[in-house]
Coordinates of C-alpha atoms in Angstrom, one line a residue:
M1 CA 0.0 0.0 -0.1
I2 CA 1.2 3.5 -0.7
K3 CA 0.8 6.2 1.7
P4 CA 2.1 9.5 0.8
I5 CA 2.3 12.2 3.3
I6 CA 2.4 15.6 1.5
T7 CA 2.9 19.1 2.7
S8 CA 2.8 22.0 0.5
L9 CA 2.6 25.8 0.4
A10 CA 0.1 25.9 -2.4
G11 CA -0.8 22.2 -2.9
L12 CA 0.6 19.2 -4.7
A13 CA -1.2 17.0 -7.1
F14 CA 0.0 13.4 -6.6
F15 CA -0.3 10.8 -9.2
A16 CA 0.7 7.2 -9.0
G17 CA 0.3 4.5 -11.6
V18 CA 1.1 4.1 -15.3
R19 CA 0.5 7.2 -17.6
A20 CA 2.4 9.2 -20.1
Q21 CA 5.5 10.7 -18.5
Q22 CA 5.3 14.4 -17.9
S23 CA 8.2 14.8 -15.6
V24 CA 11.2 12.6 -14.4
P25 CA 9.9 10.3 -11.7
M26 CA 10.8 10.2 -8.2
V27 CA 12.2 6.8 -7.6
V28 CA 11.5 4.9 -4.3
K29 CA 13.7 1.9 -4.0
A30 CA 11.6 -0.3 -1.7
D31 CA 14.0 -3.1 -1.4
D32 CA 16.9 -1.0 -0.4
V33 CA 16.8 -0.6 3.4
V34 CA 19.1 2.4 4.5
A35 CA 18.4 2.3 8.3
E36 CA 16.1 1.2 11.0
M37 CA 13.8 3.9 12.0
Q38 CA 14.0 4.2 15.9
P39 CA 10.9 4.1 17.8
T40 CA 12.2 7.3 19.5
M41 CA 12.5 9.2 16.2
Y42 CA 9.7 11.7 17.0
G43 CA 9.1 12.6 20.7
V44 CA 8.1 15.6 22.9
F45 CA 10.2 17.8 25.0
F46 CA 8.4 19.3 28.0
E47 CA 9.8 22.4 29.8
D48 CA 8.0 24.5 32.5
I49 CA 8.1 27.7 30.4
N50 CA 5.0 29.8 29.4
F51 CA 3.0 28.5 32.3
A52 CA 3.2 24.9 30.9
A53 CA 3.0 23.1 34.3
D54 CA 1.4 25.2 36.9
G55 CA -1.3 27.0 35.2
G56 CA -1.2 24.6 32.3
L57 CA -0.6 20.8 32.2
Y58 CA -1.0 20.5 36.1
A59 CA -4.6 21.0 36.6
E60 CA -4.4 22.9 40.0
L61 CA -6.6 26.1 39.7
V62 CA -5.3 27.7 42.9
K63 CA -2.2 29.8 42.6
N64 CA 0.2 29.8 45.6
R65 CA -2.0 27.4 47.4
S66 CA 0.7 26.9 50.3
F67 CA 1.5 30.7 50.7
E68 CA 5.2 29.8 49.8
F69 CA 5.9 32.4 47.1
T70 CA 8.5 35.1 47.9
L71 CA 5.7 37.5 48.5
P72 CA 3.5 34.9 50.4
L73 CA 0.1 36.4 49.5
T74 CA 0.8 36.6 45.8
G75 CA -2.3 35.5 44.0
W76 CA -4.5 36.2 47.0
L77 CA -6.8 39.2 47.3
Q78 CA -8.4 40.8 50.3
P79 CA -10.8 43.3 48.8
D80 CA -12.2 44.7 52.0
S81 CA -9.0 44.7 54.0
D82 CA -6.0 47.2 54.5
R83 CA -2.8 45.9 56.1
H84 CA -2.2 49.6 57.5
S85 CA -5.7 49.4 59.3
L86 CA -7.0 47.4 62.3
N87 CA -9.7 46.2 59.8
E88 CA -12.4 46.3 62.5
N89 CA -15.1 46.0 59.9
S90 CA -13.5 43.1 58.0
G91 CA -10.5 41.2 59.0
I92 CA -6.9 40.2 57.8
A93 CA -4.9 37.4 56.7
T94 CA -1.3 37.1 57.8
V95 CA 1.2 34.5 56.8
I96 CA 3.0 32.6 59.5
R97 CA 6.1 30.8 59.4
S98 CA 6.5 27.6 61.2
D99 CA 9.3 25.2 62.3
K100 CA 8.3 22.7 59.6
E101 CA 11.1 21.5 57.3
H102 CA 9.0 21.7 54.1
N103 CA 6.4 24.3 53.1
A104 CA 6.9 26.2 56.4
R105 CA 4.4 29.0 55.8
F106 CA 0.6 28.9 56.4
C107 CA -2.0 31.5 56.5
R108 CA -3.9 32.8 59.7
V109 CA -7.1 34.5 58.9
E110 CA -8.5 36.9 61.6
V111 CA -12.1 37.6 61.1
K112 CA -13.4 40.7 63.0
N113 CA -16.6 41.0 61.1
D114 CA -17.8 37.9 59.1
K115 CA -20.0 40.1 56.9
G116 CA -17.1 42.3 55.8
Y117 CA -14.4 39.9 55.0
S118 CA -13.3 37.7 52.1
L119 CA -10.3 36.1 50.8
I120 CA -10.1 35.4 47.1
N121 CA -7.7 33.5 44.9
E122 CA -7.1 34.8 41.3
G123 CA -6.0 31.6 39.9
F124 CA -3.6 31.4 36.9
R125 CA -4.9 34.4 34.9
G126 CA -8.3 33.3 36.2
M127 CA -9.7 29.7 36.7
G128 CA -11.2 27.9 33.9
I129 CA -14.4 26.1 34.9
K130 CA -17.1 24.2 33.0
E131 CA -20.7 24.0 33.6
G132 CA -21.9 20.9 35.3
E133 CA -18.4 19.5 35.9
K134 CA -17.2 18.7 39.4
Y135 CA -14.2 20.6 41.1
N136 CA -12.6 19.0 44.1
L137 CA -11.7 21.2 46.8
S138 CA -9.3 20.4 49.6
F139 CA -7.5 22.4 52.4
M140 CA -5.8 22.1 55.7
A141 CA -7.3 24.2 58.7
A142 CA -6.8 24.4 62.4
R143 CA -9.2 26.6 64.6
Q144 CA -7.5 29.1 66.8
E145 CA -9.5 31.7 68.9
G146 CA -13.1 32.8 68.6
N147 CA -16.1 31.0 67.2
I148 CA -15.6 30.4 63.6
S149 CA -18.2 27.7 62.8
G150 CA -18.1 27.7 58.9
I151 CA -16.2 28.3 55.8
H152 CA -17.9 29.1 52.6
F153 CA -16.3 28.6 49.1
Q154 CA -17.7 30.2 46.0
L155 CA -16.6 30.3 42.5
I156 CA -17.3 33.7 41.1
D157 CA -17.0 35.6 37.8
A158 CA -15.3 39.0 37.3
K159 CA -18.6 40.7 38.4
G160 CA -18.9 38.6 41.6
S161 CA -21.8 36.6 40.4
V162 CA -21.8 33.1 42.1
L163 CA -21.1 30.3 39.8
A164 CA -20.8 27.5 42.4
E165 CA -20.7 27.2 46.3
T166 CA -20.1 25.0 49.1
S167 CA -19.6 25.1 52.9
V168 CA -17.4 23.2 55.5
R169 CA -17.6 23.2 59.1
P170 CA -14.1 23.2 60.7
D171 CA -14.3 21.2 63.9
S172 CA -10.7 20.9 65.1
G173 CA -8.0 22.9 66.8
D174 CA -5.4 20.8 65.2
W175 CA -4.4 20.6 61.6
K176 CA -6.9 18.6 59.7
K177 CA -7.8 18.0 56.0
Y178 CA -11.3 19.0 54.6
T179 CA -12.8 18.3 51.3
A180 CA -15.8 19.4 49.4
V181 CA -17.1 19.6 45.8
L182 CA -18.0 22.6 43.7
T183 CA -20.2 22.3 40.6
P184 CA -20.5 25.4 38.4
N185 CA -23.9 26.5 36.8
R186 CA -22.0 28.2 34.0
T187 CA -18.7 27.9 32.1
E188 CA -16.2 30.7 32.8
E189 CA -12.7 31.2 31.7
K190 CA -11.7 33.7 34.4
A191 CA -13.4 32.5 37.6
Q192 CA -11.9 33.0 41.0
L193 CA -12.2 31.2 44.3
K194 CA -13.9 33.3 46.9
I195 CA -13.7 32.4 50.8
T196 CA -15.8 33.8 53.5
F197 CA -16.4 32.8 57.2
D198 CA -19.3 32.4 59.7
G199 CA -18.3 33.9 63.1
N200 CA -15.4 35.9 64.4
G201 CA -12.0 34.8 65.5
S202 CA -8.9 33.3 63.8
I203 CA -8.3 30.1 61.9
D204 CA -5.2 28.8 60.3
M205 CA -5.3 27.5 56.6
D206 CA -2.9 25.9 54.1
M207 CA -2.8 23.8 50.9
I208 CA -5.8 25.3 49.7
S209 CA -6.5 23.4 46.5
L210 CA -9.1 23.1 43.6
F211 CA -8.9 20.4 40.9
P212 CA -11.1 19.4 38.2
E213 CA -12.5 16.0 38.7
N214 CA -12.3 15.3 34.9
T215 CA -8.4 15.0 34.5
W216 CA -6.4 12.8 32.4
K217 CA -7.3 9.3 33.4
N218 CA -9.5 10.7 36.1
R219 CA -6.5 10.8 38.4
P220 CA -7.1 12.8 41.6
N221 CA -5.1 16.1 41.5
G222 CA -4.0 15.0 38.0
L223 CA -3.2 16.6 34.7
R224 CA -5.3 18.7 32.3
K225 CA -7.1 16.2 30.1
D226 CA -7.1 18.2 26.7
L227 CA -3.5 19.0 26.9
V228 CA -2.4 15.4 27.6
Q229 CA -4.8 14.3 24.7
L230 CA -2.9 16.6 22.2
L231 CA 0.4 14.9 23.3
Y232 CA -1.2 11.4 23.2
D233 CA -2.5 12.0 19.6
M234 CA 1.2 12.6 18.5
D235 CA 2.1 9.1 19.6
P236 CA 5.4 10.4 20.9
G237 CA 8.4 7.9 21.1
F238 CA 9.9 9.7 24.1
L239 CA 9.2 12.4 26.7
R240 CA 12.2 14.6 27.6
F241 CA 11.7 16.6 30.9
P242 CA 11.9 18.7 32.9
G243 CA 13.7 21.2 30.6
G244 CA 15.5 23.0 29.3
C245 CA 17.0 25.9 31.2
I246 CA 15.1 25.2 34.3
V247 CA 17.3 22.1 34.9
E248 CA 20.2 24.4 35.2
G249 CA 18.8 27.3 37.1
R250 CA 19.9 31.0 37.1
T251 CA 22.0 30.0 39.9
L252 CA 22.9 26.4 41.4
D253 CA 20.7 27.1 44.4
R254 CA 17.8 27.4 41.9
R255 CA 18.5 24.5 39.8
Y256 CA 15.9 21.8 39.4
Q257 CA 16.3 19.1 42.1
W258 CA 14.3 15.9 41.3
K259 CA 14.3 14.7 44.9
K260 CA 12.4 17.7 46.0
T261 CA 9.6 16.9 43.4
V262 CA 8.6 13.4 44.7
G263 CA 6.9 12.1 47.8
P264 CA 3.8 13.7 49.3
V265 CA 2.8 16.8 47.4
E266 CA 2.4 19.0 50.5
E267 CA 6.1 18.3 51.3
R268 CA 7.4 19.4 48.1
D269 CA 9.2 22.7 48.3
I270 CA 8.3 25.3 45.7
L271 CA 10.9 27.2 43.6
V272 CA 10.7 30.4 41.8
N273 CA 10.7 29.6 38.0
R274 CA 13.8 30.7 36.1
W275 CA 11.6 32.2 33.5
N276 CA 9.8 34.6 35.7
T277 CA 11.9 37.8 34.9
E278 CA 14.1 36.5 32.1
F279 CA 12.7 38.6 29.3
G280 CA 11.9 42.3 30.0
H281 CA 9.0 42.0 27.3
R282 CA 7.2 39.2 29.4
L283 CA 7.9 39.8 33.0
T284 CA 6.0 37.2 35.1
P285 CA 7.0 37.7 38.7
D286 CA 4.3 35.4 39.9
Y287 CA 5.6 32.4 38.1
Y288 CA 6.8 29.6 40.4
Q289 CA 7.0 25.9 40.4
S290 CA 4.9 23.9 42.8
F291 CA 6.2 20.6 41.7
G292 CA 2.8 19.1 41.9
L293 CA 4.0 17.9 38.5
G294 CA 7.3 16.2 39.6
F295 CA 9.5 13.5 38.5
F296 CA 6.9 10.7 39.6
E297 CA 4.2 12.5 37.6
Y298 CA 6.6 12.9 34.5
F299 CA 7.4 9.1 34.6
Q300 CA 3.9 8.4 34.9
L301 CA 2.9 10.6 31.9
A302 CA 5.6 9.0 29.8
E303 CA 4.1 5.5 30.5
D304 CA 0.6 6.8 29.7
L305 CA 1.9 8.2 26.3
G306 CA 3.7 4.9 25.6
A307 CA 6.9 7.0 25.4
E308 CA 10.5 6.4 26.7
P309 CA 11.1 8.7 29.8
L310 CA 14.2 10.8 29.2
P311 CA 15.0 12.9 32.3
I312 CA 17.7 15.7 32.1
L313 CA 19.7 16.4 35.1
S314 CA 22.0 19.3 36.3
C315 CA 25.6 18.5 35.8
G316 CA 26.8 21.2 38.3
M317 CA 26.7 24.2 36.1
A318 CA 24.1 27.0 36.2
C319 CA 22.6 28.4 33.0
Q320 CA 25.7 30.0 31.1
F321 CA 23.4 32.7 29.6
N322 CA 22.9 33.8 33.4
T323 CA 25.5 33.3 36.1
G324 CA 27.2 30.3 34.7
E325 CA 28.1 29.3 38.4
L326 CA 30.0 26.1 38.7
V327 CA 30.3 23.4 41.3
P328 CA 34.0 22.8 42.0
M329 CA 35.2 19.3 40.6
N330 CA 35.9 18.1 44.3
E331 CA 32.3 18.8 45.3
L332 CA 30.5 17.2 42.4
D333 CA 29.8 13.8 44.0
P334 CA 26.2 14.9 45.3
Y335 CA 25.1 15.8 41.7
V336 CA 26.4 12.6 40.4
Q337 CA 24.7 10.6 43.2
D338 CA 21.5 12.4 42.2
A339 CA 21.8 10.7 38.8
L340 CA 22.5 7.3 40.4
D341 CA 19.6 7.6 42.8
L342 CA 17.3 8.7 40.0
I343 CA 18.0 5.5 38.1
E344 CA 17.1 3.6 41.3
F345 CA 14.0 5.5 41.7
A346 CA 12.9 4.7 38.1
N347 CA 14.1 1.2 37.8
G348 CA 15.1 -0.2 41.2
P349 CA 13.5 -2.9 43.3
V350 CA 10.9 -2.1 45.9
D351 CA 13.3 -3.0 48.6
S352 CA 15.8 -0.3 47.5
H353 CA 15.6 3.1 49.1
W354 CA 14.4 5.0 46.1
G355 CA 12.4 2.1 44.7
K356 CA 10.3 2.0 47.9
I357 CA 9.5 5.6 47.5
R358 CA 8.3 5.0 44.0
K359 CA 6.4 2.1 45.4
D360 CA 4.8 4.2 48.3
M361 CA 3.7 6.7 45.5
G362 CA 1.7 4.0 43.9
H363 CA 3.9 2.4 41.3
P364 CA 5.7 -0.6 42.5
E365 CA 6.7 -1.6 38.9
P366 CA 9.8 0.0 37.4
F367 CA 9.4 2.6 34.8
H368 CA 12.2 0.9 32.8
M369 CA 14.0 4.1 32.1
K370 CA 16.7 3.5 29.4
Y371 CA 18.0 7.1 28.9
I372 CA 19.4 9.8 31.1
G373 CA 20.7 13.3 30.0
I374 CA 23.6 15.0 31.7
G375 CA 23.2 18.8 31.4
N376 CA 20.9 20.7 29.1
E377 CA 22.9 22.8 26.7
Q378 CA 26.1 23.6 28.5
W379 CA 29.3 24.2 26.6
G380 CA 33.0 24.5 27.0
P381 CA 35.8 22.6 28.8
E382 CA 33.9 22.8 32.1
Y383 CA 31.1 20.8 30.8
I384 CA 33.3 18.1 29.2
A385 CA 35.2 17.7 32.5
R386 CA 32.0 17.3 34.4
Y387 CA 30.4 14.9 31.8
K388 CA 33.3 12.6 32.1
V389 CA 32.7 12.1 35.8
F390 CA 28.9 11.4 35.4
E391 CA 29.6 9.0 32.5
K392 CA 32.2 7.0 34.5
A393 CA 30.0 6.8 37.5
I394 CA 26.7 5.9 35.7
K395 CA 28.3 3.4 33.4
E396 CA 30.2 1.5 36.3
K397 CA 26.9 0.8 38.1
Y398 CA 24.5 0.8 35.2
P399 CA 26.3 -0.2 31.9
D400 CA 23.3 -0.3 29.9
M401 CA 21.9 3.2 30.6
I402 CA 22.2 5.3 27.5
I403 CA 23.6 8.7 28.3
V404 CA 22.5 11.8 26.4
S405 CA 25.2 14.5 26.3
G406 CA 24.9 18.2 24.9
S407 CA 26.7 20.2 22.1
G408 CA 25.5 23.7 23.5
P409 CA 22.8 25.9 22.4
F410 CA 23.8 26.7 18.8
P411 CA 24.2 24.3 15.8
E412 CA 27.6 25.8 14.7
G413 CA 30.4 28.0 16.0
E414 CA 33.4 27.2 18.2
H415 CA 31.4 26.0 21.3
F416 CA 29.6 23.5 19.1
E417 CA 32.8 22.3 17.3
Y418 CA 34.7 22.0 20.5
G419 CA 31.9 20.0 22.2
M420 CA 31.4 17.7 19.3
E421 CA 35.1 17.1 18.9
E422 CA 35.5 16.2 22.6
L423 CA 32.3 14.0 22.7
R424 CA 33.4 12.0 19.7
K425 CA 36.7 11.5 21.4
L426 CA 34.8 10.1 24.4
K427 CA 32.7 7.9 22.0
A428 CA 29.5 9.6 23.5
E429 CA 26.5 7.6 22.7
I430 CA 23.8 10.5 21.8
V431 CA 24.6 14.2 21.5
D432 CA 21.7 16.7 21.9
E433 CA 21.7 19.5 19.3
H434 CA 19.5 22.5 19.2
Y435 CA 18.6 24.8 16.4
Y436 CA 16.5 28.0 16.7
K437 CA 16.9 29.6 13.3
D438 CA 15.0 31.4 10.5
P439 CA 12.8 29.4 8.1
K440 CA 15.3 29.6 5.3
W441 CA 18.0 27.9 7.4
F442 CA 15.7 25.0 7.8
R443 CA 15.2 24.6 4.2
E444 CA 18.8 25.0 3.3
N445 CA 20.0 22.5 6.0
A446 CA 17.9 19.4 5.0
D447 CA 21.2 17.9 4.1
R448 CA 22.7 18.6 7.4
Y449 CA 23.3 15.0 8.4
D450 CA 24.1 13.5 5.0
G451 CA 27.7 13.7 5.7
Y452 CA 27.7 12.8 9.5
D453 CA 30.0 9.9 10.6
R454 CA 28.0 6.9 10.7
N455 CA 30.2 5.4 13.3
G456 CA 30.3 8.5 15.5
P457 CA 27.8 9.5 18.3
K458 CA 24.2 9.4 17.4
V459 CA 22.1 12.8 17.3
F460 CA 19.3 13.9 19.4
A461 CA 17.7 17.0 17.7
G462 CA 16.5 18.0 21.0
E463 CA 15.2 21.5 20.4
Y464 CA 14.3 23.2 17.2
A465 CA 11.8 25.6 15.8
A466 CA 11.8 28.1 12.9
Q467 CA 11.9 31.7 14.1
S468 CA 9.7 33.9 11.9
V469 CA 11.5 37.1 13.2
A470 CA 14.5 36.2 15.5
I471 CA 15.3 33.9 18.5
A472 CA 13.4 34.8 21.5
S473 CA 11.6 37.6 19.8
P474 CA 8.0 38.2 21.1
E475 CA 7.0 38.6 17.7
N476 CA 7.6 35.1 16.4
R477 CA 4.7 33.4 14.8
N478 CA 3.6 29.8 14.5
N479 CA 2.9 30.4 10.9
W480 CA 2.6 28.1 7.8
E481 CA 6.0 29.2 6.3
C482 CA 7.7 28.1 9.6
A483 CA 5.9 24.9 9.7
L484 CA 6.6 24.0 6.1
S485 CA 10.2 24.9 6.5
E486 CA 10.5 22.5 9.6
A487 CA 8.8 19.8 7.4
A488 CA 11.6 20.2 4.8
F489 CA 14.2 20.0 7.6
I490 CA 12.6 17.0 9.1
T491 CA 12.9 15.0 5.8
G492 CA 16.5 15.4 6.2
L493 CA 16.5 14.0 9.9
E494 CA 14.4 11.0 8.8
R495 CA 16.5 10.2 5.7
N496 CA 19.5 10.1 8.1
A497 CA 17.8 7.8 10.6
E498 CA 21.1 5.9 10.7
V499 CA 22.5 8.9 12.6
V500 CA 19.4 10.8 14.0
H501 CA 17.7 8.8 16.7
L502 CA 15.5 11.4 18.6
T503 CA 13.9 14.6 17.6
S504 CA 11.5 17.1 19.3
Y505 CA 10.3 20.6 18.7
A506 CA 10.6 23.2 21.4
P507 CA 9.1 24.7 23.5
L508 CA 6.0 22.6 23.8
M509 CA 3.2 24.6 25.4
A510 CA 2.3 28.3 25.9
H511 CA -0.6 29.9 27.9
K512 CA -2.0 32.7 25.8
E513 CA -1.5 35.2 28.6
G514 CA 1.4 33.7 30.6
W515 CA 3.9 33.0 27.7
Q516 CA 7.5 34.3 27.7
W517 CA 8.9 32.5 24.6
T518 CA 7.5 32.2 21.0
P519 CA 6.9 30.2 18.9
D520 CA 5.4 27.1 20.7
L521 CA 3.8 24.0 19.4
I522 CA 0.6 24.0 21.5
W523 CA -1.3 27.1 22.8
F524 CA -4.1 27.1 25.3
D525 CA -6.1 29.4 27.6
N526 CA -7.9 28.3 30.9
L527 CA -10.4 26.4 28.9
K528 CA -9.4 25.5 25.4
S529 CA -6.3 24.4 23.6
Y530 CA -5.1 24.0 19.8
G531 CA -2.2 22.5 17.9
T532 CA -0.3 24.9 15.7
P533 CA 0.6 24.1 11.9
N534 CA 3.9 23.1 13.4
Y535 CA 2.2 20.6 15.6
Y536 CA 0.4 19.1 12.6
V537 CA 3.8 18.7 10.9
Q538 CA 5.2 17.0 13.9
K539 CA 2.1 14.7 14.1
L540 CA 2.2 13.7 10.5
F541 CA 5.7 12.6 10.6
S542 CA 5.3 10.8 14.0
L543 CA 2.2 8.8 12.9
N544 CA 3.6 7.8 9.6
K545 CA 7.4 7.1 10.4
G546 CA 7.4 3.5 9.4
T547 CA 10.1 1.0 10.6
H548 CA 12.8 1.3 8.0
V549 CA 14.1 4.2 5.8
V550 CA 14.5 3.6 2.0
P551 CA 15.8 5.8 -0.6
V552 CA 13.7 8.3 -2.6
T553 CA 15.6 10.0 -5.3
L554 CA 15.1 12.4 -8.3
N555 CA 17.8 12.1 -11.0
G556 CA 19.6 9.9 -8.8
Q557 CA 19.9 12.4 -6.0
A558 CA 18.2 12.6 -2.6
L559 CA 15.6 15.4 -2.7
T560 CA 17.0 18.1 -0.5
G561 CA 15.4 21.2 -2.1
Q562 CA 16.0 20.7 -5.8
N563 CA 13.0 22.4 -7.5
D564 CA 11.9 23.3 -4.1
L565 CA 11.0 19.6 -3.3
Y566 CA 12.1 17.6 -0.2
A567 CA 11.2 14.0 0.4
T568 CA 11.8 10.8 2.3
A569 CA 10.4 7.3 2.2
S570 CA 10.1 4.4 4.6
L571 CA 8.7 0.9 4.9
D572 CA 6.5 -0.2 7.6
K573 CA 7.1 -3.8 7.9
K574 CA 4.4 -4.3 10.5
T575 CA 1.6 -3.0 8.2
G576 CA 3.1 -3.7 4.8
E577 CA 3.1 -0.1 3.7
I578 CA 5.4 2.3 1.8
I579 CA 5.2 5.7 3.1
V580 CA 6.4 8.6 1.1
K581 CA 6.6 12.2 2.6
I582 CA 6.8 15.0 0.0
V583 CA 7.2 18.6 0.9
N584 CA 6.8 21.3 -1.9
T585 CA 7.9 24.7 -0.7
S586 CA 7.7 26.4 -4.3
G587 CA 4.4 28.0 -3.7
K588 CA 3.0 26.3 -6.8
V589 CA 0.9 23.3 -7.6
R590 CA 3.3 20.5 -8.7
E591 CA 2.6 17.2 -10.5
Q592 CA 5.2 14.5 -9.8
D593 CA 5.3 10.8 -11.0
I594 CA 6.6 8.4 -8.4
A595 CA 8.3 5.1 -9.5
F596 CA 8.5 2.2 -7.1
E597 CA 11.3 -0.2 -7.5
G598 CA 12.0 -3.6 -5.8
I599 CA 8.5 -4.6 -5.3
S600 CA 6.4 -7.1 -7.2
R601 CA 3.1 -5.8 -6.5
L602 CA 1.2 -2.6 -5.1
Y603 CA -2.4 -2.2 -4.2
S604 CA -4.3 -0.2 -6.8
R605 CA -5.3 2.3 -4.2
G606 CA -3.4 4.2 -1.6
K607 CA -4.1 6.8 1.0
M608 CA -3.0 10.4 0.7
T609 CA -2.9 13.0 3.7
V610 CA -2.5 16.6 2.6
L611 CA -1.3 19.3 4.9
Q612 CA -1.3 22.7 3.0
S613 CA -2.2 26.4 2.8
D614 CA -2.1 29.1 0.4
D615 CA -1.0 31.6 2.8
P616 CA 2.5 31.6 4.2
E617 CA 1.4 33.6 7.2
A618 CA -1.6 31.4 8.0
E619 CA -1.9 30.4 11.8
N620 CA -4.3 28.3 13.9
S621 CA -6.0 30.0 16.9
L622 CA -8.3 29.2 19.8
D623 CA -11.2 30.2 17.6
D624 CA -10.0 28.4 14.4
A625 CA -8.1 25.6 15.9
K626 CA -7.8 23.5 12.7
H627 CA -7.4 26.4 10.1
V628 CA -4.2 24.7 8.9
S629 CA -4.6 20.9 9.6
P630 CA -4.4 17.7 7.5

């Protein structure tokens, strides 16, 4: 069966079969296997940027639920209170610091007039709630002085209209967990959670949380269903997490430490997100990481997606675009131990220390992790020296673990050349390369890997996206020209599957009001989400990768832009299909014969999937999610 997958700027007419020749045919040599296509060829890279975790994939609706932000009442409003007043006609909330080891702050609410006081959480640019669906409320409370006999929770809109309400009777002077359910009578993108009280006095509150019941796989306190569905529909071969630059941190104290993201959620210490004030054009000082989406949840998500988990760990170097702070070589052991312990957490038996923690979190079976990444996009001699230490320690204890190294943030230049040379000497297994370039670069580099050493390190094209304006520009667009140019480039990645083993677009997700970086593969607001044209390019290649690459040529040459055509072909030995992907960047309708060699029989009919637009500036949106789609 023939299964051509065609992307085109203006459209491409496809003809197969016997007819008068009007063009030199493309030739697909179906019996000449070039390389096996790795199951990991097309994956996804998740980083908590653009409110992708809190406020996005992690379905918690309450911002700063445990009062641990640097300004501990961030996200909380007291409309009838003034901290410069005694608030005799209302009340006031004050944050108290305890002697607890983790999440040491809580909120003490003093109510002086229960008719005049309210405490409101604004959510992540509001709270998206849907009519008739259930939202599970939970919180910790301990009564102090006075006679507070009831706590009322309401979901309200911008005008204060009540959309849902429930009440709880606090009955203990000790910390106790309470739960309730809210069911909205109307859908609202920017709801807020309002809390009021019966009686006067003081009460302590902490971990005030609100989750939709309808999460991915209906897991309590789980992930946002529509966003995971978009990932699931891509059938990714791997999930790289948790970043990205947040792995490194601006300083080492603010690096991502996976051990602080597992175990009970209430014991996970929050951390300011390194993207909160990175760009002057998109300051988000309220951007923190609650780590409710932590390493256990990442492994679980990878398992749900049928994807290989690929965690990336700090190598003892802070982000070199920021401080570049280094751990001295003689103090690197704790960082190396973190890597060894992570492997035990993912794969170890339940009677091991970290395997037991995994079991206690509800997953006694191992996650069967095969890959681990050391460093994000570090460069220079400092990285190579630290990588050597990690590689030696990991291979001594886990010789089958595949280690991913990095070549820095750019696909060329002295840092890239130095890193690649040193990693070749070390016989590195997989090297992560990143490319944020203009669309023309992607079209012109479809042959980038044609000359790569087949016996050298394999390539992980770990972060790439065509930039319509410039790298990190807030004006970058997810338009059709960028998506089409990426498609042209991907044909070169697939054609060189002998060298390229993993690929992923970056960044993955962005909240329409909480973003810092453009472009991004998936966009969302508090209720809806959509895939960009770039998303549909990634999805088409992923769903139609086949099992083995075969040559497709024109005039005896691989198609790398001649006459504005790019192509790759593969066999799927499991389905008996031949899959041809053709990218036409000419802006014109093209007719092209395809000749299949090395097979004795083809079905008379095939399947053609077309992704195209007549407008290079075309984009998808929340209101027109499939404007450019197959």
